[in-house]
Amino acid sequence: MNDVRPESLKRITNNEAALAFIDEQIGALRKQIGNGKVLLALSGGVDSSVVAALLIKAIGKNLVCVHVNHGLLRKGEPEQVVDVFRHQMDANLIYVDAVDRFLDKLAGVSDPEQKRKIIGAEFIRVFEEEANKLEGIRFLAQGTIYPDILESKGVKAHHNVGGLPESFDFELVEPVKFLYKDEVRVVGKALGLPDNMVYRQPFPGPGLGVRCTGAITRDRLNALREADAILRDEFARAGLEGRVWQYFIVVPDYRSTGIRDGKRCFEWPAVIRAVNSVDATAATIEPLSYTLLDTITRRIVNEVPGINRVLYDLSPKPVATIEWE
Ligand code: XMP
């Protein structure tokens, strides 16, 4: 397999170049795939979404997308995948509600590496089960991008949950494997994907699982998801969406006292993390305004059951990693 970006592929920086790339890829995909069927694990991240949109244009319903909801996605994400791909793009999409499976497997597991392993292994199992139900699949599409090839010799992002079963005997279809992330976004925009998908901030494969530290419980995970939605909402209102590299909430597994409705309560803190980075190897803290921090804090402690305190993590990377686990 040739894994060096062809010199003839010019940088894709504008809509015109993206449209030319899309046209060319549609031809190449049709040539590679013919009447064959293609399977794709569609997370809703920008890479797999762009691959899905390209393949829908090229082969329509011969693409089978599988979206696994592992219960660790952000608020509204699984719904958006179904809405965009099934309803707007008329894709052949299998939505798998695997929330209970994942959360049951993770119950009581507090070791971060163990949690990651469980999430990765369960993802493969669910995907394999779905693939085995289908007949006549010859190809497997993947959202591999050029940095994946450069960093890990062709294996999709070193610690991504989207790693797929090694037992699969499919021919790979990787239409964006020579593109850098910014180019994938330009192509996604030209394909008509929504802005919040195209400009989505990095999101770890194990999702909210690494931000609900220690043993995940459903109530704390829900509190985290709601607080995170408020944070994103307020960032969007403040015009910071797409301008801060990565921002999210962490809800650690300890409680502190508070007073709610005149009674003593014992609830979790929500920790705000907002960082800027180029490639995630180092990160600086976004200097959020006090007004914004105050608005976010008031909303979270008033609107999210189980959270009575909001903190702002001021630690750059290094020494602190971006995620807490
Ligand atoms: P850290 O926490 O190592 O994170 O400073 C660096 C970047 O990688 C993301 N990250 C992950 N991405 N699977 C992923 O796909 C993971 O297990 C994972 N852990 C961290 C993190 O969000 C940050 O952008």
mmCIF file of C-alpha atoms and ligand atoms in Angstrom:
data_model
loop_
_atom_site.group_PDB
_atom_site.id
_atom_site.type_symbol
_atom_site.label_atom_id
_atom_site.label_comp_id
_atom_site.label_asym_id
_atom_site.label_seq_id
_atom_site.Cartn_x
_atom_site.Cartn_y
_atom_site.Cartn_z
ATOM 1 C CA MET A 1 0.000 0.000 0.000
ATOM 2 C CA ASN A 2 1.338 3.385 -0.968
ATOM 3 C CA ASP A 3 1.250 5.651 2.058
ATOM 4 C CA VAL A 4 2.996 8.761 0.814
ATOM 5 C CA ARG A 5 0.923 11.774 -0.109
ATOM 6 C CA PRO A 6 1.084 12.178 -3.892
ATOM 7 C CA GLU A 7 2.848 15.328 -5.070
ATOM 8 C CA SER A 8 -0.011 15.981 -7.472
ATOM 9 C CA LEU A 9 -2.371 16.499 -4.514
ATOM 10 C CA LYS A 10 -2.269 20.241 -3.865
ATOM 11 C CA ARG A 11 -3.243 21.645 -0.457
ATOM 12 C CA ILE A 12 -7.029 21.921 -0.178
ATOM 13 C CA THR A 13 -7.651 25.361 1.264
ATOM 14 C CA ASN A 14 -10.863 26.541 -0.375
ATOM 15 C CA ASN A 15 -14.250 25.398 -1.575
ATOM 16 C CA GLU A 16 -13.172 25.151 -5.198
ATOM 17 C CA ALA A 17 -10.278 22.823 -4.394
ATOM 18 C CA ALA A 18 -12.558 20.788 -2.118
ATOM 19 C CA LEU A 19 -15.145 20.363 -4.870
ATOM 20 C CA ALA A 20 -12.454 19.191 -7.287
ATOM 21 C CA PHE A 21 -11.210 16.697 -4.678
ATOM 22 C CA ILE A 22 -14.750 15.450 -4.066
ATOM 23 C CA ASP A 23 -15.332 14.944 -7.798
ATOM 24 C CA GLU A 24 -12.107 13.068 -8.198
ATOM 25 C CA GLN A 25 -12.759 10.892 -5.158
ATOM 26 C CA ILE A 26 -16.261 9.986 -6.304
ATOM 27 C CA GLY A 27 -14.748 8.636 -9.523
ATOM 28 C CA ALA A 28 -11.974 6.798 -7.681
ATOM 29 C CA LEU A 29 -14.393 5.308 -5.130
ATOM 30 C CA ARG A 30 -16.771 4.078 -7.827
ATOM 31 C CA LYS A 31 -13.845 2.503 -9.640
ATOM 32 C CA GLN A 32 -12.553 0.769 -6.500
ATOM 33 C CA ILE A 33 -15.919 -0.367 -5.180
ATOM 34 C CA GLY A 34 -18.058 -1.028 -8.254
ATOM 35 C CA ASN A 35 -21.306 -2.587 -7.047
ATOM 36 C CA GLY A 36 -19.724 -3.765 -3.782
ATOM 37 C CA LYS A 37 -20.973 -2.960 -0.313
ATOM 38 C CA VAL A 38 -18.972 -0.922 2.167
ATOM 39 C CA LEU A 39 -19.151 -0.886 5.945
ATOM 40 C CA LEU A 40 -18.209 2.182 8.022
ATOM 41 C CA ALA A 41 -18.074 2.797 11.763
ATOM 42 C CA LEU A 42 -19.542 6.301 11.926
ATOM 43 C CA SER A 43 -18.713 8.051 15.190
ATOM 44 C CA GLY A 44 -19.927 11.495 14.184
ATOM 45 C CA GLY A 45 -16.388 12.875 14.366
ATOM 46 C CA VAL A 46 -15.250 14.937 11.402
ATOM 47 C CA ASP A 47 -13.112 12.232 9.750
ATOM 48 C CA SER A 48 -15.674 9.439 9.674
ATOM 49 C CA SER A 49 -18.453 11.913 8.825
ATOM 50 C CA VAL A 50 -16.562 13.207 5.782
ATOM 51 C CA VAL A 51 -15.838 9.645 4.653
ATOM 52 C CA ALA A 52 -19.524 8.800 5.046
ATOM 53 C CA ALA A 53 -20.657 11.859 3.087
ATOM 54 C CA LEU A 54 -18.188 11.107 0.263
ATOM 55 C CA LEU A 55 -19.297 7.488 0.048
ATOM 56 C CA ILE A 56 -22.979 8.410 0.103
ATOM 57 C CA LYS A 57 -22.329 10.597 -2.938
ATOM 58 C CA ALA A 58 -20.326 7.868 -4.651
ATOM 59 C CA ILE A 59 -22.293 4.692 -3.893
ATOM 60 C CA GLY A 60 -25.464 5.706 -2.035
ATOM 61 C CA LYS A 61 -27.128 2.863 -0.174
ATOM 62 C CA ASN A 62 -24.273 0.456 -0.830
ATOM 63 C CA LEU A 63 -22.605 2.172 2.086
ATOM 64 C CA VAL A 64 -23.711 0.764 5.432
ATOM 65 C CA CYS A 65 -22.897 3.082 8.332
ATOM 66 C CA VAL A 66 -22.905 1.742 11.881
ATOM 67 C CA HIS A 67 -23.188 4.266 14.689
ATOM 68 C CA VAL A 68 -22.517 2.778 18.106
ATOM 69 C CA ASN A 69 -23.893 4.821 20.975
ATOM 70 C CA HIS A 70 -21.729 3.711 23.888
ATOM 71 C CA GLY A 71 -23.365 6.093 26.305
ATOM 72 C CA LEU A 72 -20.228 8.229 26.575
ATOM 73 C CA LEU A 73 -21.032 10.725 23.836
ATOM 74 C CA ARG A 74 -21.848 14.363 24.435
ATOM 75 C CA LYS A 75 -25.389 15.619 24.722
ATOM 76 C CA GLY A 76 -27.168 15.591 21.362
ATOM 77 C CA GLU A 77 -24.430 13.779 19.430
ATOM 78 C CA PRO A 78 -26.102 10.437 18.661
ATOM 79 C CA GLU A 79 -29.287 12.286 17.711
ATOM 80 C CA GLN A 80 -27.341 14.528 15.355
ATOM 81 C CA VAL A 81 -25.668 11.575 13.612
ATOM 82 C CA VAL A 82 -29.077 10.008 12.984
ATOM 83 C CA ASP A 83 -30.568 13.308 11.894
ATOM 84 C CA VAL A 84 -27.797 14.292 9.482
ATOM 85 C CA PHE A 85 -27.059 10.919 7.946
ATOM 86 C CA ARG A 86 -30.359 9.084 8.023
ATOM 87 C CA HIS A 87 -32.777 11.964 7.598
ATOM 88 C CA GLN A 88 -30.846 14.581 5.650
ATOM 89 C CA MET A 89 -28.470 12.428 3.597
ATOM 90 C CA ASP A 90 -30.719 9.379 3.319
ATOM 91 C CA ALA A 91 -27.872 7.069 4.324
ATOM 92 C CA ASN A 92 -28.167 3.408 5.119
ATOM 93 C CA LEU A 93 -27.480 3.858 8.856
ATOM 94 C CA ILE A 94 -27.634 1.274 11.595
ATOM 95 C CA TYR A 95 -27.948 2.933 14.989
ATOM 96 C CA VAL A 96 -26.895 0.679 17.846
ATOM 97 C CA ASP A 97 -28.015 1.625 21.323
ATOM 98 C CA ALA A 98 -25.275 -0.075 23.349
ATOM 99 C CA VAL A 99 -25.497 2.275 26.329
ATOM 100 C CA ASP A 100 -26.467 -0.362 28.892
ATOM 101 C CA ARG A 101 -23.882 -2.827 27.622
ATOM 102 C CA PHE A 102 -21.047 -0.355 28.040
ATOM 103 C CA LEU A 103 -22.164 1.097 31.348
ATOM 104 C CA ASP A 104 -22.797 -2.343 32.837
ATOM 105 C CA LYS A 105 -19.300 -3.467 31.807
ATOM 106 C CA LEU A 106 -17.778 -0.308 33.278
ATOM 107 C CA ALA A 107 -19.659 -0.451 36.573
ATOM 108 C CA GLY A 108 -17.256 -0.426 39.502
ATOM 109 C CA VAL A 109 -14.126 -0.086 37.301
ATOM 110 C CA SER A 110 -11.999 2.812 38.482
ATOM 111 C CA ASP A 111 -8.609 2.196 36.841
ATOM 112 C CA PRO A 112 -8.287 4.561 33.827
ATOM 113 C CA GLU A 113 -6.425 2.097 31.606
ATOM 114 C CA GLN A 114 -8.873 -0.665 32.458
ATOM 115 C CA LYS A 115 -11.758 1.651 31.570
ATOM 116 C CA ARG A 116 -10.161 2.456 28.202
ATOM 117 C CA LYS A 117 -9.574 -1.231 27.497
ATOM 118 C CA ILE A 118 -13.149 -2.163 28.307
ATOM 119 C CA ILE A 119 -14.534 0.612 26.114
ATOM 120 C CA GLY A 120 -12.242 -0.320 23.193
ATOM 121 C CA ALA A 121 -12.906 -4.070 23.456
ATOM 122 C CA GLU A 122 -16.656 -3.625 23.802
ATOM 123 C CA PHE A 123 -16.707 -1.289 20.827
ATOM 124 C CA ILE A 124 -15.039 -3.940 18.676
ATOM 125 C CA ARG A 125 -17.451 -6.607 19.925
ATOM 126 C CA VAL A 126 -20.535 -4.510 19.160
ATOM 127 C CA PHE A 127 -19.231 -3.547 15.730
ATOM 128 C CA GLU A 128 -18.332 -7.157 14.918
ATOM 129 C CA GLU A 129 -21.786 -8.341 15.925
ATOM 130 C CA GLU A 130 -23.397 -5.804 13.620
ATOM 131 C CA ALA A 131 -21.025 -6.662 10.763
ATOM 132 C CA ASN A 132 -21.790 -10.374 11.148
ATOM 133 C CA LYS A 133 -25.497 -9.688 10.709
ATOM 134 C CA LEU A 134 -24.831 -8.180 7.285
ATOM 135 C CA GLU A 135 -24.253 -10.070 4.097
ATOM 136 C CA GLY A 136 -22.168 -9.322 1.055
ATOM 137 C CA ILE A 137 -19.880 -6.690 2.574
ATOM 138 C CA ARG A 138 -16.537 -6.567 0.777
ATOM 139 C CA PHE A 139 -15.089 -3.268 1.900
ATOM 140 C CA LEU A 140 -14.397 -1.467 5.144
ATOM 141 C CA ALA A 141 -14.183 2.342 5.042
ATOM 142 C CA GLN A 142 -12.069 4.205 7.559
ATOM 143 C CA GLY A 143 -11.545 7.850 8.417
ATOM 144 C CA THR A 144 -7.765 7.514 8.419
ATOM 145 C CA ILE A 145 -6.124 10.902 7.806
ATOM 146 C CA TYR A 146 -2.516 11.716 6.900
ATOM 147 C CA PRO A 147 -1.311 12.456 10.450
ATOM 148 C CA ASP A 148 -2.570 8.980 11.470
ATOM 149 C CA ILE A 149 -0.303 7.467 8.833
ATOM 150 C CA LEU A 150 2.639 9.666 9.770
ATOM 151 C CA GLU A 151 2.249 9.057 13.506
ATOM 152 C CA SER A 152 1.251 5.458 13.694
ATOM 153 C CA LYS A 153 2.046 3.834 10.376
ATOM 154 C CA GLY A 154 -1.459 3.506 9.131
ATOM 155 C CA VAL A 155 -3.233 2.613 12.329
ATOM 156 C CA LYS A 156 -6.064 5.027 13.063
ATOM 157 C CA ALA A 157 -5.117 7.368 15.937
ATOM 158 C CA HIS A 158 -2.983 5.584 18.493
ATOM 159 C CA HIS A 159 -5.538 5.496 21.270
ATOM 160 C CA ASN A 160 -8.757 5.736 19.389
ATOM 161 C CA VAL A 161 -11.684 3.578 20.360
ATOM 162 C CA GLY A 162 -12.456 3.329 16.645
ATOM 163 C CA GLY A 163 -9.812 0.615 16.253
ATOM 164 C CA LEU A 164 -11.478 -2.199 14.349
ATOM 165 C CA PRO A 165 -11.338 -5.982 14.574
ATOM 166 C CA GLU A 166 -8.131 -7.451 13.220
ATOM 167 C CA SER A 167 -10.064 -10.525 12.173
ATOM 168 C CA PHE A 168 -11.901 -8.543 9.509
ATOM 169 C CA ASP A 169 -11.010 -9.596 6.038
ATOM 170 C CA PHE A 170 -12.219 -6.557 4.153
ATOM 171 C CA GLU A 171 -10.543 -4.408 1.564
ATOM 172 C CA LEU A 172 -9.934 -0.953 3.038
ATOM 173 C CA VAL A 173 -11.460 2.209 1.608
ATOM 174 C CA GLU A 174 -9.707 5.319 2.916
ATOM 175 C CA PRO A 175 -10.624 8.330 0.779
ATOM 176 C CA VAL A 176 -9.144 11.010 3.060
ATOM 177 C CA LYS A 177 -5.951 9.239 4.038
ATOM 178 C CA PHE A 178 -3.714 11.831 2.382
ATOM 179 C CA LEU A 179 -5.491 14.843 3.879
ATOM 180 C CA TYR A 180 -4.545 16.908 6.895
ATOM 181 C CA LYS A 181 -7.251 17.771 9.402
ATOM 182 C CA ASP A 182 -7.795 21.316 8.115
ATOM 183 C CA GLU A 183 -8.279 19.914 4.602
ATOM 184 C CA VAL A 184 -10.770 17.319 5.844
ATOM 185 C CA ARG A 185 -12.746 20.203 7.364
ATOM 186 C CA VAL A 186 -12.753 22.174 4.085
ATOM 187 C CA VAL A 187 -13.978 19.050 2.274
ATOM 188 C CA GLY A 188 -16.632 18.460 4.959
ATOM 189 C CA LYS A 189 -17.910 21.994 4.553
ATOM 190 C CA ALA A 190 -18.080 21.566 0.757
ATOM 191 C CA LEU A 191 -20.008 18.315 1.278
ATOM 192 C CA GLY A 192 -22.635 20.257 3.218
ATOM 193 C CA LEU A 193 -21.977 18.813 6.669
ATOM 194 C CA PRO A 194 -23.143 21.038 9.556
ATOM 195 C CA ASP A 195 -20.585 23.437 11.023
ATOM 196 C CA ASN A 196 -20.634 21.883 14.463
ATOM 197 C CA MET A 197 -19.596 18.566 12.916
ATOM 198 C CA VAL A 198 -17.005 20.059 10.574
ATOM 199 C CA TYR A 199 -15.352 22.247 13.226
ATOM 200 C CA ARG A 200 -15.808 19.808 16.063
ATOM 201 C CA GLN A 201 -13.151 20.024 18.754
ATOM 202 C CA PRO A 202 -11.036 16.927 19.433
ATOM 203 C CA PHE A 203 -12.979 14.364 21.409
ATOM 204 C CA PRO A 204 -11.371 11.248 22.877
ATOM 205 C CA GLY A 205 -12.547 7.862 21.616
ATOM 206 C CA PRO A 206 -13.526 6.774 25.162
ATOM 207 C CA GLY A 207 -15.550 9.964 25.263
ATOM 208 C CA LEU A 208 -16.973 11.218 28.519
ATOM 209 C CA GLY A 209 -15.618 8.032 30.117
ATOM 210 C CA VAL A 210 -12.263 9.737 30.755
ATOM 211 C CA ARG A 211 -13.964 12.845 32.171
ATOM 212 C CA CYS A 212 -16.184 10.997 34.641
ATOM 213 C CA THR A 213 -13.151 10.006 36.678
ATOM 214 C CA GLY A 214 -12.939 6.805 38.692
ATOM 215 C CA ALA A 215 -15.799 4.318 38.520
ATOM 216 C CA ILE A 216 -18.496 5.722 36.213
ATOM 217 C CA THR A 217 -22.005 5.966 37.634
ATOM 218 C CA ARG A 218 -25.031 6.895 35.552
ATOM 219 C CA ASP A 219 -26.030 9.830 37.729
ATOM 220 C CA ARG A 220 -22.564 11.392 37.669
ATOM 221 C CA LEU A 221 -22.239 10.732 33.937
ATOM 222 C CA ASN A 222 -25.563 12.490 33.359
ATOM 223 C CA ALA A 223 -24.444 15.432 35.477
ATOM 224 C CA LEU A 224 -21.245 15.629 33.420
ATOM 225 C CA ARG A 225 -23.155 15.508 30.118
ATOM 226 C CA GLU A 226 -25.534 18.273 31.204
ATOM 227 C CA ALA A 227 -22.770 20.499 32.584
ATOM 228 C CA ASP A 228 -20.735 19.976 29.401
ATOM 229 C CA ALA A 229 -23.743 21.000 27.281
ATOM 230 C CA ILE A 230 -24.068 24.208 29.312
ATOM 231 C CA LEU A 231 -20.369 24.947 28.885
ATOM 232 C CA ARG A 232 -20.582 24.486 25.110
ATOM 233 C CA ASP A 233 -23.734 26.545 24.940
ATOM 234 C CA GLU A 234 -22.141 29.455 26.807
ATOM 235 C CA PHE A 235 -18.951 29.241 24.730
ATOM 236 C CA ALA A 236 -21.073 29.462 21.583
ATOM 237 C CA ARG A 237 -22.958 32.481 22.939
ATOM 238 C CA ALA A 238 -19.670 34.153 23.803
ATOM 239 C CA GLY A 239 -18.415 33.594 20.234
ATOM 240 C CA LEU A 240 -15.700 31.197 21.388
ATOM 241 C CA GLU A 241 -16.868 28.158 19.425
ATOM 242 C CA GLY A 242 -14.131 27.181 16.996
ATOM 243 C CA ARG A 243 -11.780 29.709 18.615
ATOM 244 C CA VAL A 244 -10.756 27.725 21.667
ATOM 245 C CA TRP A 245 -9.070 24.472 20.720
ATOM 246 C CA GLN A 246 -10.711 22.185 23.270
ATOM 247 C CA TYR A 247 -13.055 22.794 26.166
ATOM 248 C CA PHE A 248 -15.024 20.452 28.358
ATOM 249 C CA ILE A 249 -16.125 19.570 31.855
ATOM 250 C CA VAL A 250 -14.674 16.944 34.176
ATOM 251 C CA VAL A 251 -16.721 15.621 37.087
ATOM 252 C CA PRO A 252 -14.408 13.893 39.565
ATOM 253 C CA ASP A 253 -15.684 11.173 41.848
ATOM 254 C CA TYR A 254 -15.658 13.025 45.140
ATOM 255 C CA ARG A 255 -18.161 15.276 46.813
ATOM 256 C CA SER A 256 -18.113 18.384 48.927
ATOM 257 C CA THR A 257 -20.717 20.066 51.060
ATOM 258 C CA GLY A 258 -23.144 22.747 50.004
ATOM 259 C CA ILE A 259 -26.526 24.157 50.965
ATOM 260 C CA ARG A 260 -29.428 23.625 48.617
ATOM 261 C CA ASP A 261 -32.982 24.751 49.453
ATOM 262 C CA GLY A 262 -31.922 25.388 53.046
ATOM 263 C CA LYS A 263 -30.582 21.869 53.487
ATOM 264 C CA ARG A 264 -27.072 20.566 53.630
ATOM 265 C CA CYS A 265 -26.093 18.721 50.436
ATOM 266 C CA PHE A 266 -23.108 16.663 49.477
ATOM 267 C CA GLU A 267 -22.483 16.949 45.747
ATOM 268 C CA TRP A 268 -19.826 16.756 43.021
ATOM 269 C CA PRO A 269 -17.735 19.604 41.632
ATOM 270 C CA ALA A 270 -17.651 20.361 37.899
ATOM 271 C CA VAL A 271 -14.217 21.299 36.607
ATOM 272 C CA ILE A 272 -13.898 23.507 33.529
ATOM 273 C CA ARG A 273 -11.007 22.735 31.175
ATOM 274 C CA ALA A 274 -10.387 25.110 28.248
ATOM 275 C CA VAL A 275 -7.085 24.833 26.412
ATOM 276 C CA ASN A 276 -5.353 25.923 23.255
ATOM 277 C CA SER A 277 -2.917 23.713 21.437
ATOM 278 C CA VAL A 278 -1.514 22.960 18.014
ATOM 279 C CA ASP A 279 -1.099 19.212 18.158
ATOM 280 C CA ALA A 280 -2.064 18.261 21.755
ATOM 281 C CA THR A 281 1.540 17.635 22.806
ATOM 282 C CA ALA A 282 1.480 20.908 24.761
ATOM 283 C CA ALA A 283 -1.397 23.145 25.763
ATOM 284 C CA THR A 284 -1.958 26.588 27.260
ATOM 285 C CA ILE A 285 -4.959 27.771 29.232
ATOM 286 C CA GLU A 286 -7.583 29.946 27.581
ATOM 287 C CA PRO A 287 -7.878 33.139 29.639
ATOM 288 C CA LEU A 288 -11.668 33.059 30.057
ATOM 289 C CA SER A 289 -13.352 36.230 31.204
ATOM 290 C CA TYR A 290 -14.610 36.353 34.767
ATOM 291 C CA THR A 291 -18.097 37.214 33.491
ATOM 292 C CA LEU A 292 -18.211 34.077 31.374
ATOM 293 C CA LEU A 293 -16.913 31.909 34.225
ATOM 294 C CA ASP A 294 -19.552 33.421 36.486
ATOM 295 C CA THR A 295 -22.386 32.762 33.991
ATOM 296 C CA ILE A 296 -21.292 29.162 33.449
ATOM 297 C CA THR A 297 -20.951 28.567 37.188
ATOM 298 C CA ARG A 298 -24.401 29.937 38.026
ATOM 299 C CA ARG A 299 -26.047 27.897 35.290
ATOM 300 C CA ILE A 300 -24.321 24.645 36.216
ATOM 301 C CA VAL A 301 -24.987 24.800 39.958
ATOM 302 C CA ASN A 302 -28.601 25.812 39.374
ATOM 303 C CA GLU A 303 -29.477 23.575 36.431
ATOM 304 C CA VAL A 304 -27.508 20.377 36.946
ATOM 305 C CA PRO A 305 -28.668 18.024 39.694
ATOM 306 C CA GLY A 306 -25.786 16.755 41.807
ATOM 307 C CA ILE A 307 -23.327 19.603 41.187
ATOM 308 C CA ASN A 308 -22.801 22.281 43.810
ATOM 309 C CA ARG A 309 -19.409 23.719 42.903
ATOM 310 C CA VAL A 310 -17.555 24.806 39.743
ATOM 311 C CA LEU A 311 -13.769 25.044 39.453
ATOM 312 C CA TYR A 312 -11.489 26.273 36.665
ATOM 313 C CA ASP A 313 -8.461 24.107 35.976
ATOM 314 C CA LEU A 314 -5.539 26.479 35.327
ATOM 315 C CA SER A 315 -2.897 23.827 34.680
ATOM 316 C CA PRO A 316 -1.031 23.938 31.374
ATOM 317 C CA LYS A 317 0.361 20.858 29.618
ATOM 318 C CA PRO A 318 2.990 19.972 30.661
ATOM 319 C CA VAL A 319 2.786 19.107 33.527
ATOM 320 C CA ALA A 320 -0.954 18.343 33.495
ATOM 321 C CA THR A 321 -2.357 16.366 30.574
ATOM 322 C CA ILE A 322 -5.376 17.825 28.784
ATOM 323 C CA GLU A 323 -7.715 15.068 29.932
ATOM 324 C CA TRP A 324 -7.832 14.094 33.582
ATOM 325 C CA GLU A 325 -7.428 10.377 32.862
HETATM 326 P P1 XMP B 1 -3.857 14.290 26.865
HETATM 327 O O1 XMP B 1 -4.876 14.058 27.930
HETATM 328 O O2 XMP B 1 -2.942 13.101 26.663
HETATM 329 O O3 XMP B 1 -4.675 14.424 25.517
HETATM 330 O O4 XMP B 1 -3.095 15.556 27.055
HETATM 331 C C1 XMP B 1 -4.152 14.868 24.303
HETATM 332 C C2 XMP B 1 -5.276 14.898 23.271
HETATM 333 O O5 XMP B 1 -5.698 13.559 22.991
HETATM 334 C C3 XMP B 1 -7.067 13.393 23.319
HETATM 335 N N1 XMP B 1 -7.205 12.091 23.968
HETATM 336 C C4 XMP B 1 -7.688 11.002 23.384
HETATM 337 N N2 XMP B 1 -8.135 10.814 22.132
HETATM 338 N N3 XMP B 1 -8.586 8.567 22.669
HETATM 339 C C5 XMP B 1 -8.586 9.583 21.778
HETATM 340 O O6 XMP B 1 -9.022 9.388 20.659
HETATM 341 C C6 XMP B 1 -8.134 8.688 23.942
HETATM 342 O O7 XMP B 1 -8.139 7.736 24.721
HETATM 343 C C7 XMP B 1 -7.661 9.974 24.305
HETATM 344 N N4 XMP B 1 -7.121 10.453 25.434
HETATM 345 C C8 XMP B 1 -6.857 11.758 25.203
HETATM 346 C C9 XMP B 1 -7.431 14.528 24.260
HETATM 347 O O8 XMP B 1 -8.807 14.862 24.216
HETATM 348 C C10 XMP B 1 -6.531 15.628 23.772
HETATM 349 O O9 XMP B 1 -7.101 16.322 22.667
#
